[in-house]
PDB file of C-alpha atoms in Angstrom:
ATOM      1  CA  MET F 190    -172.408  47.618 109.006  1.00  0.00           C
ATOM      2  CA  PHE F 191    -169.760  45.207 110.289  1.00  0.00           C
ATOM      3  CA  ASP F 192    -171.748  42.647 112.214  1.00  0.00           C
ATOM      4  CA  THR F 193    -171.297  39.036 113.278  1.00  0.00           C
ATOM      5  CA  MET F 194    -172.662  37.687 109.990  1.00  0.00           C
ATOM      6  CA  THR F 195    -170.095  39.637 107.935  1.00  0.00           C
ATOM      7  CA  SER F 196    -167.167  38.439 110.061  1.00  0.00           C
ATOM      8  CA  THR F 197    -168.476  34.847 109.836  1.00  0.00           C
ATOM      9  CA  LYS F 198    -168.586  35.112 106.042  1.00  0.00           C
ATOM     10  CA  ILE F 199    -165.007  36.449 105.932  1.00  0.00           C
ATOM     11  CA  ILE F 200    -163.682  33.685 108.187  1.00  0.00           C
ATOM     12  CA  GLY F 201    -165.636  31.068 106.225  1.00  0.00           C
ATOM     13  CA  ALA F 202    -164.235  32.368 102.922  1.00  0.00           C
ATOM     14  CA  PHE F 203    -160.703  32.247 104.331  1.00  0.00           C
ATOM     15  CA  CYS F 204    -161.167  28.679 105.608  1.00  0.00           C
ATOM     16  CA  GLY F 205    -162.713  27.599 102.292  1.00  0.00           C
ATOM     17  CA  ALA F 206    -159.813  29.097 100.302  1.00  0.00           C
ATOM     18  CA  LEU F 207    -157.320  27.401 102.625  1.00  0.00           C
ATOM     19  CA  LEU F 208    -159.089  24.082 102.123  1.00  0.00           C
ATOM     20  CA  VAL F 209    -158.988  24.477  98.318  1.00  0.00           C
ATOM     21  CA  PHE F 210    -155.246  25.235  98.406  1.00  0.00           C
ATOM     22  CA  MET F 211    -154.550  22.269 100.684  1.00  0.00           C
ATOM     23  CA  LEU F 212    -156.534  19.928  98.423  1.00  0.00           C
ATOM     24  CA  GLY F 213    -154.718  21.337  95.377  1.00  0.00           C
ATOM     25  CA  LYS F 214    -151.344  20.738  97.023  1.00  0.00           C
ATOM     26  CA  TRP F 215    -152.308  17.163  97.898  1.00  0.00           C
ATOM     27  CA  ALA F 216    -153.529  16.483  94.339  1.00  0.00           C
ATOM     28  CA  ALA F 217    -150.363  17.954  92.822  1.00  0.00           C
ATOM     29  CA  GLU F 218    -148.150  15.838  95.094  1.00  0.00           C
ATOM     30  CA  GLU F 219    -150.010  12.715  94.036  1.00  0.00           C
ATOM     31  CA  LEU F 220    -149.853  13.561  90.335  1.00  0.00           C
ATOM     32  CA  TYR F 221    -146.219  14.655  90.225  1.00  0.00           C
ATOM     33  CA  ALA F 222    -144.679  12.428  92.894  1.00  0.00           C
ATOM     34  CA  THR F 223    -141.054  11.610  92.094  1.00  0.00           C
ATOM     35  CA  GLY F 224    -140.315   9.466  95.108  1.00  0.00           C
ATOM     36  CA  GLY F 225    -141.127   5.880  95.940  1.00  0.00           C
ATOM     37  CA  GLY F 226    -144.689   5.830  94.632  1.00  0.00           C
ATOM     38  CA  HIS F 227    -147.765   4.574  96.491  1.00  0.00           C
ATOM     39  CA  GLY F 228    -147.161   2.877  99.788  1.00  0.00           C
ATOM     40  CA  GLY F 229    -143.481   3.802  99.887  1.00  0.00           C
ATOM     41  CA  GLU F 230    -142.413   1.248  97.264  1.00  0.00           C
ATOM     42  CA  ASP F 231    -139.341   2.016  95.192  1.00  0.00           C
ATOM     43  CA  HIS F 232    -139.667   1.555  91.450  1.00  0.00           C
ATOM     44  CA  ALA F 233    -136.808   0.802  89.086  1.00  0.00           C
ATOM     45  CA  ALA F 234    -136.090   2.962  86.056  1.00  0.00           C
ATOM     46  CA  GLY F 235    -138.260   2.248  83.025  1.00  0.00           C
ATOM     47  CA  TYR F 236    -135.264   1.392  80.846  1.00  0.00           C
ATOM     48  CA  VAL F 237    -131.499   1.631  80.893  1.00  0.00           C
ATOM     49  CA  ILE F 238    -129.441   3.338  78.206  1.00  0.00           C
ATOM     50  CA  ALA F 239    -126.166   1.519  77.673  1.00  0.00           C
ATOM     51  CA  VAL F 240    -123.148   3.759  77.160  1.00  0.00           C
ATOM     52  CA  ASP F 241    -119.965   2.432  75.615  1.00  0.00           C
ATOM     53  CA  GLU F 242    -117.088   4.373  77.105  1.00  0.00           C
ATOM     54  CA  GLY F 243    -114.425   2.376  75.344  1.00  0.00           C
ATOM     55  CA  ASP F 244    -112.945   3.257  71.973  1.00  0.00           C
ATOM     56  CA  ASP F 245    -115.378   6.004  70.932  1.00  0.00           C
ATOM     57  CA  ALA F 246    -114.341   8.457  73.644  1.00  0.00           C
ATOM     58  CA  GLY F 247    -110.664   8.101  72.743  1.00  0.00           C
ATOM     59  CA  ALA F 248    -111.362   8.399  69.028  1.00  0.00           C
ATOM     60  CA  GLU F 249    -113.197  11.691  69.478  1.00  0.00           C
ATOM     61  CA  ALA F 250    -110.358  13.170  71.515  1.00  0.00           C
ATOM     62  CA  GLU F 251    -107.842  12.154  68.844  1.00  0.00           C
ATOM     63  CA  ASP F 252    -109.902  13.762  66.078  1.00  0.00           C
ATOM     64  CA  GLU F 253    -109.772  17.195  67.707  1.00  0.00           C
ATOM     65  CA  PRO F 254    -106.627  19.170  66.925  1.00  0.00           C
ATOM     66  CA  SER F 255    -104.592  20.426  69.856  1.00  0.00           C
ATOM     67  CA  PHE F 256    -104.518  24.104  70.751  1.00  0.00           C
ATOM     68  CA  GLU F 257    -100.955  24.390  69.434  1.00  0.00           C
ATOM     69  CA  GLU F 258    -102.090  23.064  66.046  1.00  0.00           C
ATOM     70  CA  LEU F 259    -105.032  25.458  66.004  1.00  0.00           C
ATOM     71  CA  LEU F 260    -102.779  28.385  66.901  1.00  0.00           C
ATOM     72  CA  ALA F 261    -100.287  27.444  64.174  1.00  0.00           C
ATOM     73  CA  SER F 262    -103.052  27.542  61.558  1.00  0.00           C
ATOM     74  CA  ALA F 263    -104.945  30.492  63.075  1.00  0.00           C
ATOM     75  CA  ASP F 264    -106.102  33.402  60.922  1.00  0.00           C
ATOM     76  CA  PRO F 265    -105.469  36.869  62.442  1.00  0.00           C
ATOM     77  CA  ASP F 266    -108.092  38.399  60.135  1.00  0.00           C
ATOM     78  CA  GLN F 267    -110.727  36.079  61.594  1.00  0.00           C
ATOM     79  CA  GLY F 268    -109.358  36.995  65.031  1.00  0.00           C
ATOM     80  CA  ALA F 269    -109.967  40.670  64.268  1.00  0.00           C
ATOM     81  CA  ARG F 270    -113.611  39.801  63.647  1.00  0.00           C
ATOM     82  CA  VAL F 271    -113.781  37.882  66.924  1.00  0.00           C
ATOM     83  CA  PHE F 272    -112.192  40.899  68.666  1.00  0.00           C
ATOM     84  CA  ALA F 273    -115.384  42.842  67.904  1.00  0.00           C
ATOM     85  CA  LYS F 274    -116.831  41.177  71.019  1.00  0.00           C
ATOM     86  CA  CYS F 275    -113.979  42.632  73.111  1.00  0.00           C
ATOM     87  CA  ARG F 276    -113.970  46.116  71.590  1.00  0.00           C
ATOM     88  CA  ALA F 277    -116.642  47.466  73.951  1.00  0.00           C
ATOM     89  CA  CYS F 278    -114.250  47.274  76.923  1.00  0.00           C
ATOM     90  CA  HIS F 279    -110.722  46.948  75.494  1.00  0.00           C
ATOM     91  CA  LYS F 280    -108.657  49.168  73.198  1.00  0.00           C
ATOM     92  CA  VAL F 281    -105.724  48.029  71.063  1.00  0.00           C
ATOM     93  CA  ASP F 282    -103.762  51.269  71.022  1.00  0.00           C
ATOM     94  CA  GLU F 283    -100.747  51.427  73.315  1.00  0.00           C
ATOM     95  CA  GLY F 284    -101.693  52.988  76.673  1.00  0.00           C
ATOM     96  CA  ALA F 285    -105.339  53.543  75.669  1.00  0.00           C
ATOM     97  CA  HIS F 286    -107.458  51.846  78.292  1.00  0.00           C
ATOM     98  CA  GLY F 287    -111.203  51.367  78.302  1.00  0.00           C
ATOM     99  CA  THR F 288    -113.195  49.628  80.986  1.00  0.00           C
ATOM    100  CA  GLY F 289    -110.507  46.963  80.696  1.00  0.00           C
ATOM    101  CA  PRO F 290    -106.788  47.356  80.033  1.00  0.00           C
ATOM    102  CA  SER F 291    -105.260  48.018  76.631  1.00  0.00           C
ATOM    103  CA  LEU F 292    -104.536  44.799  74.752  1.00  0.00           C
ATOM    104  CA  HIS F 293    -101.596  46.263  72.834  1.00  0.00           C
ATOM    105  CA  ALA F 294     -98.700  43.758  73.148  1.00  0.00           C
ATOM    106  CA  VAL F 295    -100.700  41.653  75.609  1.00  0.00           C
ATOM    107  CA  VAL F 296     -99.189  38.344  74.444  1.00  0.00           C
ATOM    108  CA  GLY F 297     -96.093  37.856  76.585  1.00  0.00           C
ATOM    109  CA  ARG F 298     -96.902  40.745  78.944  1.00  0.00           C
ATOM    110  CA  ALA F 299     -96.948  40.080  82.679  1.00  0.00           C
ATOM    111  CA  VAL F 300    -100.413  39.300  84.030  1.00  0.00           C
ATOM    112  CA  GLY F 301    -102.006  42.363  85.647  1.00  0.00           C
ATOM    113  CA  ALA F 302     -99.259  44.709  84.451  1.00  0.00           C
ATOM    114  CA  ALA F 303    -100.713  47.073  81.851  1.00  0.00           C
ATOM    115  CA  ASP F 304     -99.066  50.477  82.314  1.00  0.00           C
ATOM    116  CA  GLY F 305    -101.556  53.018  83.614  1.00  0.00           C
ATOM    117  CA  PHE F 306    -104.299  50.507  84.408  1.00  0.00           C
ATOM    118  CA  ASP F 307    -104.967  49.599  88.027  1.00  0.00           C
ATOM    119  CA  ARG F 308    -108.584  48.402  88.094  1.00  0.00           C
ATOM    120  CA  TYR F 309    -107.891  44.664  87.887  1.00  0.00           C
ATOM    121  CA  SER F 310    -110.348  42.413  89.685  1.00  0.00           C
ATOM    122  CA  GLY F 311    -110.479  38.770  90.625  1.00  0.00           C
ATOM    123  CA  SER F 312    -107.608  36.418  91.195  1.00  0.00           C
ATOM    124  CA  LEU F 313    -105.465  36.911  88.094  1.00  0.00           C
ATOM    125  CA  ASN F 314    -102.558  35.190  89.847  1.00  0.00           C
ATOM    126  CA  GLN F 315    -104.271  31.856  89.086  1.00  0.00           C
ATOM    127  CA  ILE F 316    -103.586  32.397  85.363  1.00  0.00           C
ATOM    128  CA  GLY F 317     -99.796  32.482  85.658  1.00  0.00           C
ATOM    129  CA  ASP F 318     -96.996  35.027  85.475  1.00  0.00           C
ATOM    130  CA  ALA F 319     -97.413  36.110  81.839  1.00  0.00           C
ATOM    131  CA  TRP F 320    -100.107  36.137  79.161  1.00  0.00           C
ATOM    132  CA  SER F 321     -98.785  33.244  77.115  1.00  0.00           C
ATOM    133  CA  PRO F 322    -101.009  31.912  74.319  1.00  0.00           C
ATOM    134  CA  GLU F 323    -101.911  28.947  76.551  1.00  0.00           C
ATOM    135  CA  ASN F 324    -102.836  31.223  79.474  1.00  0.00           C
ATOM    136  CA  LEU F 325    -104.882  33.451  77.164  1.00  0.00           C
ATOM    137  CA  ASN F 326    -106.643  30.365  75.813  1.00  0.00           C
ATOM    138  CA  THR F 327    -107.603  29.260  79.331  1.00  0.00           C
ATOM    139  CA  PHE F 328    -108.767  32.751  80.260  1.00  0.00           C
ATOM    140  CA  LEU F 329    -110.722  33.404  77.071  1.00  0.00           C
ATOM    141  CA  GLU F 330    -112.582  30.105  77.320  1.00  0.00           C
ATOM    142  CA  SER F 331    -114.249  31.230  80.569  1.00  0.00           C
ATOM    143  CA  PRO F 332    -112.927  34.318  82.373  1.00  0.00           C
ATOM    144  CA  ARG F 333    -115.094  33.721  85.450  1.00  0.00           C
ATOM    145  CA  SER F 334    -113.811  30.149  85.847  1.00  0.00           C
ATOM    146  CA  ALA F 335    -110.185  31.094  85.209  1.00  0.00           C
ATOM    147  CA  THR F 336    -110.229  34.097  87.565  1.00  0.00           C
ATOM    148  CA  PRO F 337    -112.924  33.796  90.238  1.00  0.00           C
ATOM    149  CA  GLY F 338    -114.178  37.163  91.444  1.00  0.00           C
ATOM    150  CA  THR F 339    -113.509  39.002  88.204  1.00  0.00           C
ATOM    151  CA  SER F 340    -115.762  41.916  87.354  1.00  0.00           C
ATOM    152  CA  MET F 341    -115.404  41.067  83.661  1.00  0.00           C
ATOM    153  CA  SER F 342    -118.896  40.280  82.397  1.00  0.00           C
ATOM    154  CA  PHE F 343    -117.701  38.515  79.225  1.00  0.00           C
ATOM    155  CA  ALA F 344    -118.983  34.920  79.116  1.00  0.00           C
ATOM    156  CA  GLY F 345    -116.043  33.564  77.136  1.00  0.00           C
ATOM    157  CA  LEU F 346    -115.367  31.989  73.756  1.00  0.00           C
ATOM    158  CA  PRO F 347    -116.468  28.339  73.687  1.00  0.00           C
ATOM    159  CA  LYS F 348    -114.947  27.546  70.264  1.00  0.00           C
ATOM    160  CA  ALA F 349    -111.227  26.734  70.356  1.00  0.00           C
ATOM    161  CA  GLU F 350    -110.839  28.014  66.768  1.00  0.00           C
ATOM    162  CA  ASP F 351    -112.186  31.441  67.754  1.00  0.00           C
ATOM    163  CA  ARG F 352    -109.796  31.628  70.703  1.00  0.00           C
ATOM    164  CA  ALA F 353    -106.830  30.644  68.525  1.00  0.00           C
ATOM    165  CA  ASN F 354    -107.760  33.210  65.860  1.00  0.00           C
ATOM    166  CA  LEU F 355    -108.178  35.930  68.498  1.00  0.00           C
ATOM    167  CA  ILE F 356    -104.808  35.136  70.089  1.00  0.00           C
ATOM    168  CA  ALA F 357    -103.170  35.187  66.631  1.00  0.00           C
ATOM    169  CA  TYR F 358    -104.697  38.636  66.109  1.00  0.00           C
ATOM    170  CA  LEU F 359    -103.492  39.835  69.520  1.00  0.00           C
ATOM    171  CA  GLU F 360     -99.984  38.637  68.663  1.00  0.00           C
ATOM    172  CA  THR F 361     -99.976  41.025  65.681  1.00  0.00           C
ATOM    173  CA  LEU F 362    -100.600  43.971  68.004  1.00  0.00           C
ATOM    174  CA  GLY F 363     -97.218  43.746  69.720  1.00  0.00           C
ATOM    175  CA  ASP F 364     -94.089  45.689  68.936  1.00  0.00           C
TER     176      ASP F 364
END
């Protein structure tokens, strides 16, 4: 049943498949080459896009309000809506902890010092000594960047207005 002819066919099929894959690889490299092109020649870019980094960059930065201005005009009611994203892990009642610590009176509280909560992760000491509005803003923008190693899976709030509204809401939760 398993004779020389069968083994020759199997080896031939394997060699033929290998040849097809090698030819396919060669063809793909030729079609999608990103390097110097044929013969090792370097080619210049097809066109250059000029970027003016002068007055426009400064004008855009001046148009954006500072965080202090955003916080001064923040709406706690809008912040309560933004807090819906936090509600899965954090509670607002005093001493009631979820997966994360209670956020009751968090503004002004020492970092990593919620009574009865000891499951902090990451390097919270990089934030500062207390949860000031500025420190909360930095943390809420990107928790993983602000505190490397955190187990908090929240991606952050990219909009400065949302962060300001949320911090205004958290300020209403204090005593």
